[in-house]
Tab-separated table of C-alpha atoms in Angstrom:
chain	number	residue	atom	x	y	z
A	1	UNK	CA	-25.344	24.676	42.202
A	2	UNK	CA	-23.375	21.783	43.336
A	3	UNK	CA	-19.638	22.244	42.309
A	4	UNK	CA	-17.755	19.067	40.614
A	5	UNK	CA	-16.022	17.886	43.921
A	6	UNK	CA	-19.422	16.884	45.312
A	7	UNK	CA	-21.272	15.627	42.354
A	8	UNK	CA	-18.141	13.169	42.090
A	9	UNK	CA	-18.591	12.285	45.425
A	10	UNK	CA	-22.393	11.540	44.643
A	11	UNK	CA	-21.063	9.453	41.823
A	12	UNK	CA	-18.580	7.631	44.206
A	13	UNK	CA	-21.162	7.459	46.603
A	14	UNK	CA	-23.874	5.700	44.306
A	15	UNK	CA	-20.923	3.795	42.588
A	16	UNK	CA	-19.819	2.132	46.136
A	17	UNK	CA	-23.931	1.210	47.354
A	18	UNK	CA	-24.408	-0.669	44.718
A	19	UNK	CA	-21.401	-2.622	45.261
A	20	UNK	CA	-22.796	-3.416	48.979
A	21	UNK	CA	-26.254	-4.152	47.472
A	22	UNK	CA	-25.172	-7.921	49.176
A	23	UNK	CA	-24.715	-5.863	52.887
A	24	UNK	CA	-28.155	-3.932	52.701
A	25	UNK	CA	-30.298	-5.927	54.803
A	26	UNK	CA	-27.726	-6.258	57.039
A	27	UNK	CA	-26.544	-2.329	57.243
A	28	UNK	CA	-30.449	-1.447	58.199
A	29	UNK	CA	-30.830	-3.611	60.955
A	30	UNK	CA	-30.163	-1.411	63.762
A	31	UNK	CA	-29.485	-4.900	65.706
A	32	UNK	CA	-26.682	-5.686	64.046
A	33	UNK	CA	-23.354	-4.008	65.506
A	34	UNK	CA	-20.797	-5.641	63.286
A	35	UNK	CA	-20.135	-7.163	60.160
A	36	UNK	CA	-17.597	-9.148	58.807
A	37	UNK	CA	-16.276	-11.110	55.724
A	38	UNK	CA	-13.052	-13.318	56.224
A	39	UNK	CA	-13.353	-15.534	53.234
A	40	UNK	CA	-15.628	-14.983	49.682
A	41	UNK	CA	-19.338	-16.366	50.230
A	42	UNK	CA	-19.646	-15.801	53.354
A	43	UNK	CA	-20.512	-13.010	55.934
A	44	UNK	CA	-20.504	-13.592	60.098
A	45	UNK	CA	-22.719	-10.501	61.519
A	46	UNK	CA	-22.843	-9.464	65.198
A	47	UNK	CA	-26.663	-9.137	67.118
A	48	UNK	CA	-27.167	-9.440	70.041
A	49	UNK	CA	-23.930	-10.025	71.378
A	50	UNK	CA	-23.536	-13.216	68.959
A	51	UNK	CA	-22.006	-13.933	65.848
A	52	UNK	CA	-24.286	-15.376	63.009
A	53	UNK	CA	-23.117	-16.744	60.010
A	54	UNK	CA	-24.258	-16.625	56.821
A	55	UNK	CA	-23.589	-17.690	53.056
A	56	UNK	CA	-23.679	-14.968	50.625
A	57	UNK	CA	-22.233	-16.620	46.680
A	58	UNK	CA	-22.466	-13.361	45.242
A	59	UNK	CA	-19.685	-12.194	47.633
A	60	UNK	CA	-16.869	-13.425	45.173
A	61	UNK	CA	-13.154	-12.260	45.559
A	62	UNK	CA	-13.174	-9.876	42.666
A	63	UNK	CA	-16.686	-8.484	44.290
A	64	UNK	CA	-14.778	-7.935	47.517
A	65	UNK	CA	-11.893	-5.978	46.431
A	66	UNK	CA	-14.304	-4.200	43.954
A	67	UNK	CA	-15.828	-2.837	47.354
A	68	UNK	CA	-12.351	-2.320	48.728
A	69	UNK	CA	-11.319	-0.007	46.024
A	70	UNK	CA	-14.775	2.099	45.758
A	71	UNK	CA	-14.432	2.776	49.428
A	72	UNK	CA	-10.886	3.854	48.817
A	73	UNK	CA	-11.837	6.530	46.062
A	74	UNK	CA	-15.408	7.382	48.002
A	75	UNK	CA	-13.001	8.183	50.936
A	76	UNK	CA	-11.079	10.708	49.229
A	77	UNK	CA	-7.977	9.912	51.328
A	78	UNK	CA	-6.240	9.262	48.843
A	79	UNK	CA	-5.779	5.704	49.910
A	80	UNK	CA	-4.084	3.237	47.499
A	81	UNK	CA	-5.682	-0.239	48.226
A	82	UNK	CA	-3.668	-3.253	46.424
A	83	UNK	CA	-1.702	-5.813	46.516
A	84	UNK	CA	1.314	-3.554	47.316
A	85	UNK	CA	-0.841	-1.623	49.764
A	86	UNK	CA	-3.188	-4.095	50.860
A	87	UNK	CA	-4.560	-2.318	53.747
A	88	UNK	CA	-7.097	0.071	53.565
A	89	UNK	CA	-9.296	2.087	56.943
A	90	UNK	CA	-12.042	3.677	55.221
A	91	UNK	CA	-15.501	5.469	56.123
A	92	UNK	CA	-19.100	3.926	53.732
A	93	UNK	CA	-21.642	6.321	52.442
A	94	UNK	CA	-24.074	5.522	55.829
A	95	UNK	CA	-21.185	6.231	58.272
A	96	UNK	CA	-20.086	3.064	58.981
A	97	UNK	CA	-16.236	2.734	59.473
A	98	UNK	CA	-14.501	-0.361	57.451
A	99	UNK	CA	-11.411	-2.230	57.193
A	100	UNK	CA	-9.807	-4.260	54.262
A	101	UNK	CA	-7.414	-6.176	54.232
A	102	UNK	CA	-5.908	-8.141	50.817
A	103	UNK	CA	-3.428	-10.772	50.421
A	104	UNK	CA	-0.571	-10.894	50.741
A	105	UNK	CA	-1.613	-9.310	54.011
A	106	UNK	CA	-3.932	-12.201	55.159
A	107	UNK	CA	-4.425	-15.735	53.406
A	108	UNK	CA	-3.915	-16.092	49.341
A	109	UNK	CA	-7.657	-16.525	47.962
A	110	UNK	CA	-9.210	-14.425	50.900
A	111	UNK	CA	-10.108	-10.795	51.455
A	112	UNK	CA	-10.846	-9.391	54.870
A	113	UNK	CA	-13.312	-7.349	55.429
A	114	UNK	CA	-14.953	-5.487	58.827
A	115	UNK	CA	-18.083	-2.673	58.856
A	116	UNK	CA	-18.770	-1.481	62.150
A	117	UNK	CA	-22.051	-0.129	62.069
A	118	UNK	CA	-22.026	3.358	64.190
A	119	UNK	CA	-24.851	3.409	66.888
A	120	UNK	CA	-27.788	6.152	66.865
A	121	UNK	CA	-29.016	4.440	69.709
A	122	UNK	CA	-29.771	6.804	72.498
A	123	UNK	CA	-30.373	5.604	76.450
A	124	UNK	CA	-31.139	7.182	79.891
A	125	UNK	CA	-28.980	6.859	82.463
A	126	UNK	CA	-32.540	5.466	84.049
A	127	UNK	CA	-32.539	2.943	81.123
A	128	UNK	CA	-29.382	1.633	82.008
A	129	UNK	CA	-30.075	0.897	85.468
A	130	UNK	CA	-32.756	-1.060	84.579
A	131	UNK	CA	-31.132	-2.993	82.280
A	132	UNK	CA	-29.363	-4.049	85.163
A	133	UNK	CA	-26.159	-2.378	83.778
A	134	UNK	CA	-24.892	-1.504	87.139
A	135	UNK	CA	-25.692	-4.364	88.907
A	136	UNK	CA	-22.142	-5.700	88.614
A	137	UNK	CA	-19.452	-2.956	89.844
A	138	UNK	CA	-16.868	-4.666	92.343
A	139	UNK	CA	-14.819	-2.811	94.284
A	140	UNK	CA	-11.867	-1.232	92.569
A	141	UNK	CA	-8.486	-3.945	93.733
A	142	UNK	CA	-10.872	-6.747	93.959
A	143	UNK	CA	-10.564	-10.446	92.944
A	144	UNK	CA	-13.428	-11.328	91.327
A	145	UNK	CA	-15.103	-15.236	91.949
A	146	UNK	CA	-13.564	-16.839	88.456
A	147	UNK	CA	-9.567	-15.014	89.190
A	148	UNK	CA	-10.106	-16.932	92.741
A	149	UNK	CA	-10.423	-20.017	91.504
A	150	UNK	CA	-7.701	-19.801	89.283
A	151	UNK	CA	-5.015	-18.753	91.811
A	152	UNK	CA	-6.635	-21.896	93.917
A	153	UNK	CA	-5.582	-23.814	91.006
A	154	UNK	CA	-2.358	-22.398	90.700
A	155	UNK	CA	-1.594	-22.688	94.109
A	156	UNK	CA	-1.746	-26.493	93.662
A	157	UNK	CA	0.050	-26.934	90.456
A	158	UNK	CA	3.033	-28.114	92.982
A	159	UNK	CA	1.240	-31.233	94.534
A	160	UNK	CA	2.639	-34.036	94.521
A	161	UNK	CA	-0.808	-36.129	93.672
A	162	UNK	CA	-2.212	-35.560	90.126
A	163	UNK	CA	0.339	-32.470	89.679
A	164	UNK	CA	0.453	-32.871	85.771
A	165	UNK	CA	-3.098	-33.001	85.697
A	166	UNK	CA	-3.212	-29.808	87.811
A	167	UNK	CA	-0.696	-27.777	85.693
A	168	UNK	CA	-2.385	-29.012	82.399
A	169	UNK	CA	-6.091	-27.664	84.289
A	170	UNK	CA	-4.696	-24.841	85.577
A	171	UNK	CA	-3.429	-23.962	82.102
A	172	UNK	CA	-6.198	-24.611	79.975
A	173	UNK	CA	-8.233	-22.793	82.494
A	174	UNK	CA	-6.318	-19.515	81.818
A	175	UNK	CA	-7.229	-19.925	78.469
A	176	UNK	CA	-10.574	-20.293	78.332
A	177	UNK	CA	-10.614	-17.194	81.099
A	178	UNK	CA	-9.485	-14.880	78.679
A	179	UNK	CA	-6.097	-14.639	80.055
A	180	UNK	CA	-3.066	-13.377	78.057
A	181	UNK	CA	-0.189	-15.917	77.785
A	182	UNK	CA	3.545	-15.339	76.809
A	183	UNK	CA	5.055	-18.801	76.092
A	184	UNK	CA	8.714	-17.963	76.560
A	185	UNK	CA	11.675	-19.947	75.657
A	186	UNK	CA	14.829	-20.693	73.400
A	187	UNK	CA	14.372	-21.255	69.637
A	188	UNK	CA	13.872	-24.655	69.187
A	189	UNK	CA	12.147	-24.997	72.600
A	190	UNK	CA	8.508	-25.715	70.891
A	191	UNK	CA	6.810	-22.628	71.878
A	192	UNK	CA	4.628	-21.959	68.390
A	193	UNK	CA	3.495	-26.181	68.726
A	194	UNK	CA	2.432	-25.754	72.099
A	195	UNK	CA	0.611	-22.321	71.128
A	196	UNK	CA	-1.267	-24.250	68.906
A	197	UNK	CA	-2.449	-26.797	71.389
A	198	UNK	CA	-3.757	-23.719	73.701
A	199	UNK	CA	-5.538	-22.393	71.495
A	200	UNK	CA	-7.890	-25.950	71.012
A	201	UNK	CA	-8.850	-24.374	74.007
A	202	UNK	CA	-10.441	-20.997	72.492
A	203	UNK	CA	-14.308	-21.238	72.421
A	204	UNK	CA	-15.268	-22.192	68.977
A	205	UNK	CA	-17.901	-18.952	69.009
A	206	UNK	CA	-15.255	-16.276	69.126
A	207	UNK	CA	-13.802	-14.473	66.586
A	208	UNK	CA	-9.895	-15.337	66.466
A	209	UNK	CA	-7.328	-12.757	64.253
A	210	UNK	CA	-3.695	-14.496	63.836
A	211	UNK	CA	-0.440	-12.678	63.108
A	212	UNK	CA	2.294	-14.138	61.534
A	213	UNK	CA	5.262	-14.104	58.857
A	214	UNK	CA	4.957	-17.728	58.032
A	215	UNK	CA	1.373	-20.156	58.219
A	216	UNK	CA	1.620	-21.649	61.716
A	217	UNK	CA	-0.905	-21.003	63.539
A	218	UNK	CA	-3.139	-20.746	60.860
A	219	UNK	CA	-3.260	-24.935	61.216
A	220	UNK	CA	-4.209	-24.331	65.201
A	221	UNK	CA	-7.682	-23.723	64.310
A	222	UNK	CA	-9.312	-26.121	62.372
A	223	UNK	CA	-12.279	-26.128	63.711
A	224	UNK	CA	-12.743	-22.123	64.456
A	225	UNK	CA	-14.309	-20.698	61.659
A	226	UNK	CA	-14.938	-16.685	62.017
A	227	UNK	CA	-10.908	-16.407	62.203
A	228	UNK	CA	-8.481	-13.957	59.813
A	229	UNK	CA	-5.254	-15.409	59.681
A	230	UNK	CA	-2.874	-12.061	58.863
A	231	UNK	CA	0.585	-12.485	57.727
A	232	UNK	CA	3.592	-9.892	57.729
A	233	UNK	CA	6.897	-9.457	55.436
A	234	UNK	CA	9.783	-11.940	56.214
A	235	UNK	CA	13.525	-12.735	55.511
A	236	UNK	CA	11.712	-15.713	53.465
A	237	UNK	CA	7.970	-13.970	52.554
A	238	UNK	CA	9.218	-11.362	49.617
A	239	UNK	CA	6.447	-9.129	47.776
A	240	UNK	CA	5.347	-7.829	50.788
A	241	UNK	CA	5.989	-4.569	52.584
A	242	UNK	CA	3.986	-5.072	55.804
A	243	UNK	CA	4.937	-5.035	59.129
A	244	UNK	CA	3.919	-6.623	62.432
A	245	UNK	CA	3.139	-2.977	63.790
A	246	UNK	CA	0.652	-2.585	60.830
A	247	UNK	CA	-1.377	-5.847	61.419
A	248	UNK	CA	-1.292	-5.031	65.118
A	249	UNK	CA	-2.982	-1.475	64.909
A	250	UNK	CA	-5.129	-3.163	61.732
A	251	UNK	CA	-6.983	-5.799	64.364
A	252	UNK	CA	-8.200	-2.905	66.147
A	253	UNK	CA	-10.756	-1.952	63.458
A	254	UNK	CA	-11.118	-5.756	62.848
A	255	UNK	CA	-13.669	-6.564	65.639
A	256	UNK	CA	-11.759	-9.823	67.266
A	257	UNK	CA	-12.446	-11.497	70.266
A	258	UNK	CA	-8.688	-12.153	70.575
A	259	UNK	CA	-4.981	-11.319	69.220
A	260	UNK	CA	-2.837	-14.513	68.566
A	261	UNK	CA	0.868	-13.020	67.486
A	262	UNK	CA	3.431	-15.744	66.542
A	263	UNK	CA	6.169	-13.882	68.076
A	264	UNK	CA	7.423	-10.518	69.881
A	265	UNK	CA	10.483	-9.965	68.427
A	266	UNK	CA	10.916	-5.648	67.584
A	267	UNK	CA	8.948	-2.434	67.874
A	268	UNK	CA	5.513	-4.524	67.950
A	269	UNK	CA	6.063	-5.267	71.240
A	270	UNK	CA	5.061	-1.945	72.097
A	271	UNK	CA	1.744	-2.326	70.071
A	272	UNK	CA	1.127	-5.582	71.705
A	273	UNK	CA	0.534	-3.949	74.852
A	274	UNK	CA	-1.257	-0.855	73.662
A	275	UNK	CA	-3.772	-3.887	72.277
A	276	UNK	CA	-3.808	-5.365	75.897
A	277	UNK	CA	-4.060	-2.288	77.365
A	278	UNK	CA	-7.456	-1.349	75.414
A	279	UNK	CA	-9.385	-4.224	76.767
A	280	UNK	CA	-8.174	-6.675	74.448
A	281	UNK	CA	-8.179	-9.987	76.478
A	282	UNK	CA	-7.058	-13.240	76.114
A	283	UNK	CA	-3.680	-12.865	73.788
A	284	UNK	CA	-1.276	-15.185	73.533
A	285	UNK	CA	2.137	-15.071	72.142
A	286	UNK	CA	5.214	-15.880	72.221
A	287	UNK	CA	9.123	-14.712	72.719
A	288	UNK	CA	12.849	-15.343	73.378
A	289	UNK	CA	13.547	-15.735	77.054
A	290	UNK	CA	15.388	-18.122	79.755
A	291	UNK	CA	13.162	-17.883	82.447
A	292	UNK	CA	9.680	-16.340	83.470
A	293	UNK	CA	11.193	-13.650	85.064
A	294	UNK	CA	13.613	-12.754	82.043
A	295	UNK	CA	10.413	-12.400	79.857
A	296	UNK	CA	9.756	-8.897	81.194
A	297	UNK	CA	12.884	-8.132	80.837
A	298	UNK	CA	13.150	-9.270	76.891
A	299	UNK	CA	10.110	-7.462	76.548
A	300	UNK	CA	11.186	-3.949	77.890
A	301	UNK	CA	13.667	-4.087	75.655
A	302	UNK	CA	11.637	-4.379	72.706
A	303	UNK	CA	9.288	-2.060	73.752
A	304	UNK	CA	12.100	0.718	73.766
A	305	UNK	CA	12.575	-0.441	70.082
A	306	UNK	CA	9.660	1.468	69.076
A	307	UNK	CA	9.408	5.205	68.385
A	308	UNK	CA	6.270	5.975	69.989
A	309	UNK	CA	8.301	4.277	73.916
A	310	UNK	CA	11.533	6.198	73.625
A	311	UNK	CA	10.589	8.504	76.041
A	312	UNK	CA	9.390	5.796	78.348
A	313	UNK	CA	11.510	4.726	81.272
A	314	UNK	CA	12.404	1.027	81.775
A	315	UNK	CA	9.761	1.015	85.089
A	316	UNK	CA	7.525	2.075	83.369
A	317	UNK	CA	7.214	-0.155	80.514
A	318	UNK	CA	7.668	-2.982	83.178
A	319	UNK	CA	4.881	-1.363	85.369
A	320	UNK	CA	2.758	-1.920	81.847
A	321	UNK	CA	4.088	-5.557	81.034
A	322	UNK	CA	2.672	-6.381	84.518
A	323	UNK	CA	-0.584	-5.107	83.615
A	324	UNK	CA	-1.320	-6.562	80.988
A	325	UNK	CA	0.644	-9.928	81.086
A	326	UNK	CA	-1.435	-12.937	83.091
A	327	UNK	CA	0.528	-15.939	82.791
A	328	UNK	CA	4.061	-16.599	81.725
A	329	UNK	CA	5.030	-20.199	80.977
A	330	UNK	CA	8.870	-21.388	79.725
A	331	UNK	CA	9.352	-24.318	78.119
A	332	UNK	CA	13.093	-25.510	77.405
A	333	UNK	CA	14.753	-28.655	74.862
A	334	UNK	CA	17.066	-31.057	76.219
A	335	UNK	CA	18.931	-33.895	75.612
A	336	UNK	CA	17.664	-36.089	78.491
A	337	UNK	CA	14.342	-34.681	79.105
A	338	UNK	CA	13.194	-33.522	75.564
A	339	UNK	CA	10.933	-30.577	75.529
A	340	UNK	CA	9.021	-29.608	78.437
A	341	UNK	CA	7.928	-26.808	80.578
A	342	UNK	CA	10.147	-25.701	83.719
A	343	UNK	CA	7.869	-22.695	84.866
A	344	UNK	CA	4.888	-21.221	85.165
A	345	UNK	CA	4.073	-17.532	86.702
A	346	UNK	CA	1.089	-16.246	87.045
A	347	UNK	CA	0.541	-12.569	88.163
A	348	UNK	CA	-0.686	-11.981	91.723
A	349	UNK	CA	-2.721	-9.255	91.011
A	350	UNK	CA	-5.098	-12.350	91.487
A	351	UNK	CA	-3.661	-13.122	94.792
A	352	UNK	CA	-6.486	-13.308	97.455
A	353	UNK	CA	-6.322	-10.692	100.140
A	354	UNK	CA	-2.432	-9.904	98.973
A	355	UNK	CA	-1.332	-6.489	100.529
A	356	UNK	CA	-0.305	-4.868	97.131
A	357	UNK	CA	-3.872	-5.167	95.356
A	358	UNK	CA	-2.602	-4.955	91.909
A	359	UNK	CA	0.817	-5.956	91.682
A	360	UNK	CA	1.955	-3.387	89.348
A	361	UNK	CA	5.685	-2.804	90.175
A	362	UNK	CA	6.188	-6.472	91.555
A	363	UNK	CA	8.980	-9.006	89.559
A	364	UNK	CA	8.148	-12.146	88.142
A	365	UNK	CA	8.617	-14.859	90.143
């Protein structure tokens, strides 16, 4: 005889499927890998590698956090979900694993939310090679064909014919490579404006997840429409308890294509580059520094702000920073030349033929 733990969790369970009555053709197509809702009325799924959008009216804000709080109580975590808590990891009734996330946490009329939809899939090795799926292993150290061409363009950011148009190539061509960027610089210097005009760069068909304390970058996409623009307590955003580190480890579970953080400024540093460091491409931020090669010093620093780094040793963290971090570019405010940039490094891990292979202990230059 079923005891009254599990026949509430039946309840809770039948409770929670109807609510997702809007997600059921979606959560039986074993096609689909992902799902996601970053505004009411509207859901972008994953197949095939793709994202495909699609309206859904009955997906209305109260609808969405209706779902939010059923898969709180259905998780039995004990997992407050609300506007003083507003962000919630949670397992559905099929397995999948979900994220919420409410204002004030991301954008004021919004709810996000993420299903990732667990695979029963099962493949022979045999299956795999002919799929091809090994048909592309390089040799470990290697420079592969579209790193090459970069450093070639970087190597001629210095001419003297057409070197603004090289620089501006060069840079855009980092972005669009899924490089991660740290625009460094004094405060005043323009790094979050010149952020914004990167990331016109940013393939309209990826999924973009911002992190800020104040809407800035949030006007850098207009025309990117699977985004979540998340937003963190400030000395000027009250009501709101959440921190950089939260949104940070959040956008794991979130499914984006890339990380845009305003700023590096404390202990998220250190979850910045455990992001980077689990395949998340293509980041770009921002930070305080003087020059390209202070930047990784800046950012040691506020790795060894966090808890989780204290027992990390200063060459370490800047064996990690080196890793992860492509291109550095500082930009500067002055009185005779307004802004502009003075430098731009870019790792050379993607140095033909250099003698190091991956330049993990080398300085910024």
């Amino acid at each position: 005889m079923a005891n009254l733990t599990e026949l509430s969790r039946k309840e809770d369970s039948v409770i929670l499927l109807e609510l997702l009555e809007p997600f059921k053709e979606l959560l039986t197509d074993d096609e689909i890998t992902e799902i996601a809702v970053n505004r009411p009325g509207q859901i972008y799924f994953e197949k095939r590698g793709r994202w495909i959008k699609k309206d859904a009216p009955e997906l209305t804000f109260k609808t969405l956090k209706q779902i939010g709080v059923a898969a709180a109580v259905f998780s039995g975590a004990n997992q407050e979900y609300s506007t003083s808590s507003p962000i919630l990891s949670a397992v559905l009734p099929g397995g999948e694993r979900a994220q919420f996330v409410l204002p004030p946490a991301c954008q004021e009329g919004t709810i996000s939310v993420t299903i990732r939809k667990p695979s029963f899939q099962v493949r022979s090795l045999d299956d795999y090679a002919h799929s091809g799926f090994f048909d592309c292993v390089r040799p470990l150290n290697s420079v592969n064909e579209e790193d090459l061409k970069l450093w070639e363009l970087y190597s001629r950011i210095h001419d003297a014919e057409n070197g603004v148009q090289k620089k501006r190539n060069f840079i855009e061509a980092c972005v669009k490579a899924r490089k991660t960027l740290v625009i460094a610089g004094e405060t005043g210097s323009g790094k979050t404006t010149f952020m914004k005009a990167l990331m016109q760069s940013i393939p309209f068909e990826e999924r973009i997840i911002t992190i800020e304390d104040v809407p800035e970058l949030v006007y850098g996409l207009p025309n990117h429409d699977n985004k979540v623009c998340l937003f963190y307590a400030s000395e000027v955003k009250t009501g709101s308890t959440v921190k950089p580190n939260d949104l940070m480890r959040s956008c794991l579970r979130m499914k984006p294509d890339r990380i845009l953080l305003a700023e590096l400024r404390g202990s998220e540093t250190y979850d910045f580059l455990n992001v980077c460091l689990s395949g998340h491409g293509g980041s770009i931020t921002s930070c305080h520094a003087g020059s390209c090669k202070g930047v990784f010093e800046y950012l040691t620093l506020k790795v060894q702000q966090s808890e989780e780094a204290k027992t990390m040793t200063p060459e370490r963290i800047n064996t990690l920073l080196h890793l992860v971090i492509d291109v550095v570019i500082h930009v500067h405010n002055s009185r005779d030349k307004g802004r502009h940039i003075t430098e731009i490094w870019f790792n050379d891990k993607y140095k033909p033929n250099s003698p190091k292979g991956l330049n993990l202990l080398g300085e910024a230059r």
